[in-house]
Tab-separated table of C-alpha atoms in Angstrom:
chain	number	residue	atom	x	y	z
A	121	UNK	CA	-8.119	-39.271	-18.966
A	122	UNK	CA	-8.454	-39.003	-15.195
A	123	UNK	CA	-8.954	-35.509	-13.769
A	124	UNK	CA	-9.182	-34.405	-10.172
A	125	UNK	CA	-12.395	-32.594	-9.409
A	126	UNK	CA	-11.729	-29.115	-8.029
A	127	UNK	CA	-12.715	-29.187	-4.384
A	128	UNK	CA	-12.884	-26.317	-1.950
A	129	UNK	CA	-9.615	-27.507	-0.421
A	130	UNK	CA	-7.903	-27.770	-3.808
A	131	UNK	CA	-9.136	-24.341	-4.869
A	132	UNK	CA	-7.846	-22.818	-1.606
A	133	UNK	CA	-4.519	-24.599	-2.034
A	134	UNK	CA	-4.170	-23.374	-5.620
A	135	UNK	CA	-4.923	-19.801	-4.562
A	136	UNK	CA	-2.403	-19.923	-1.720
A	137	UNK	CA	0.207	-21.428	-4.038
A	138	UNK	CA	-0.372	-18.686	-6.621
A	139	UNK	CA	-0.126	-15.997	-3.915
A	140	UNK	CA	3.171	-17.422	-2.677
A	141	UNK	CA	4.583	-17.504	-6.210
A	142	UNK	CA	3.595	-13.865	-6.770
A	143	UNK	CA	5.031	-12.789	-3.408
A	144	UNK	CA	8.274	-14.641	-4.115
A	145	UNK	CA	8.540	-12.912	-7.491
A	146	UNK	CA	8.053	-9.505	-5.864
A	147	UNK	CA	10.516	-10.358	-3.106
A	148	UNK	CA	13.099	-11.337	-5.708
A	149	UNK	CA	12.582	-8.008	-7.509
A	150	UNK	CA	12.980	-6.198	-4.206
A	151	UNK	CA	16.180	-8.113	-3.511
A	152	UNK	CA	17.557	-7.071	-6.915
A	153	UNK	CA	16.673	-3.487	-6.034
A	154	UNK	CA	18.615	-3.766	-2.769
A	155	UNK	CA	21.606	-5.501	-4.386
A	156	UNK	CA	21.833	-2.734	-6.968
A	157	UNK	CA	21.786	-0.042	-4.268
A	158	UNK	CA	18.350	1.112	-5.273
A	159	UNK	CA	19.485	2.154	-8.736
A	160	UNK	CA	16.191	1.007	-10.289
A	161	UNK	CA	14.360	3.822	-8.543
A	162	UNK	CA	15.325	7.417	-8.124
A	163	UNK	CA	14.225	10.040	-5.661
A	164	UNK	CA	12.294	9.470	-2.482
A	165	UNK	CA	10.798	6.125	-3.519
A	166	UNK	CA	13.725	4.284	-1.965
A	167	UNK	CA	12.429	5.121	1.477
A	168	UNK	CA	9.511	2.745	0.865
A	169	UNK	CA	11.879	-0.226	0.669
A	170	UNK	CA	11.550	-1.273	4.361
A	171	UNK	CA	7.751	-0.969	4.250
A	172	UNK	CA	7.458	-3.037	1.062
A	173	UNK	CA	9.886	-5.636	2.411
A	174	UNK	CA	7.899	-5.934	5.670
A	175	UNK	CA	4.604	-6.231	3.806
A	176	UNK	CA	5.944	-9.000	1.548
A	177	UNK	CA	7.264	-10.903	4.560
A	178	UNK	CA	3.848	-10.567	6.205
A	179	UNK	CA	2.149	-11.882	3.052
A	180	UNK	CA	4.459	-14.888	2.881
A	181	UNK	CA	3.816	-15.652	6.559
A	182	UNK	CA	0.071	-15.359	6.006
A	183	UNK	CA	0.139	-17.719	3.034
A	184	UNK	CA	2.295	-20.221	4.899
A	185	UNK	CA	-0.283	-20.184	7.697
A	186	UNK	CA	-3.071	-20.699	5.148
A	187	UNK	CA	-1.256	-23.761	3.800
A	188	UNK	CA	-0.824	-25.050	7.357
A	189	UNK	CA	-4.574	-24.726	7.980
A	190	UNK	CA	-5.334	-26.424	4.673
A	191	UNK	CA	-3.042	-29.286	5.614
A	192	UNK	CA	-4.873	-29.649	8.940
A	193	UNK	CA	-8.211	-29.725	7.099
A	194	UNK	CA	-6.871	-32.353	4.758
A	195	UNK	CA	-5.613	-34.595	7.550
A	196	UNK	CA	-3.655	-37.575	6.289
A	197	UNK	CA	-5.077	-37.437	2.777
A	198	UNK	CA	-2.527	-37.084	-0.065
């Protein structure tokens, strides 16, 4: 069985991919919160919605940039 040796690039790619998946999951949960008019949380916690949304967007942008840099490091390699 042929296996690909974990390289620094592949490890970085895997980490960025995992981060994006986690951020997307959290963003989906936040979207459900918004669609349901914040009914999942009571009290003052709803005021954190914009801050959490902004932070998740920042994380996704950061991870997209990491993937861009990894692609540049990789060049034309598959």
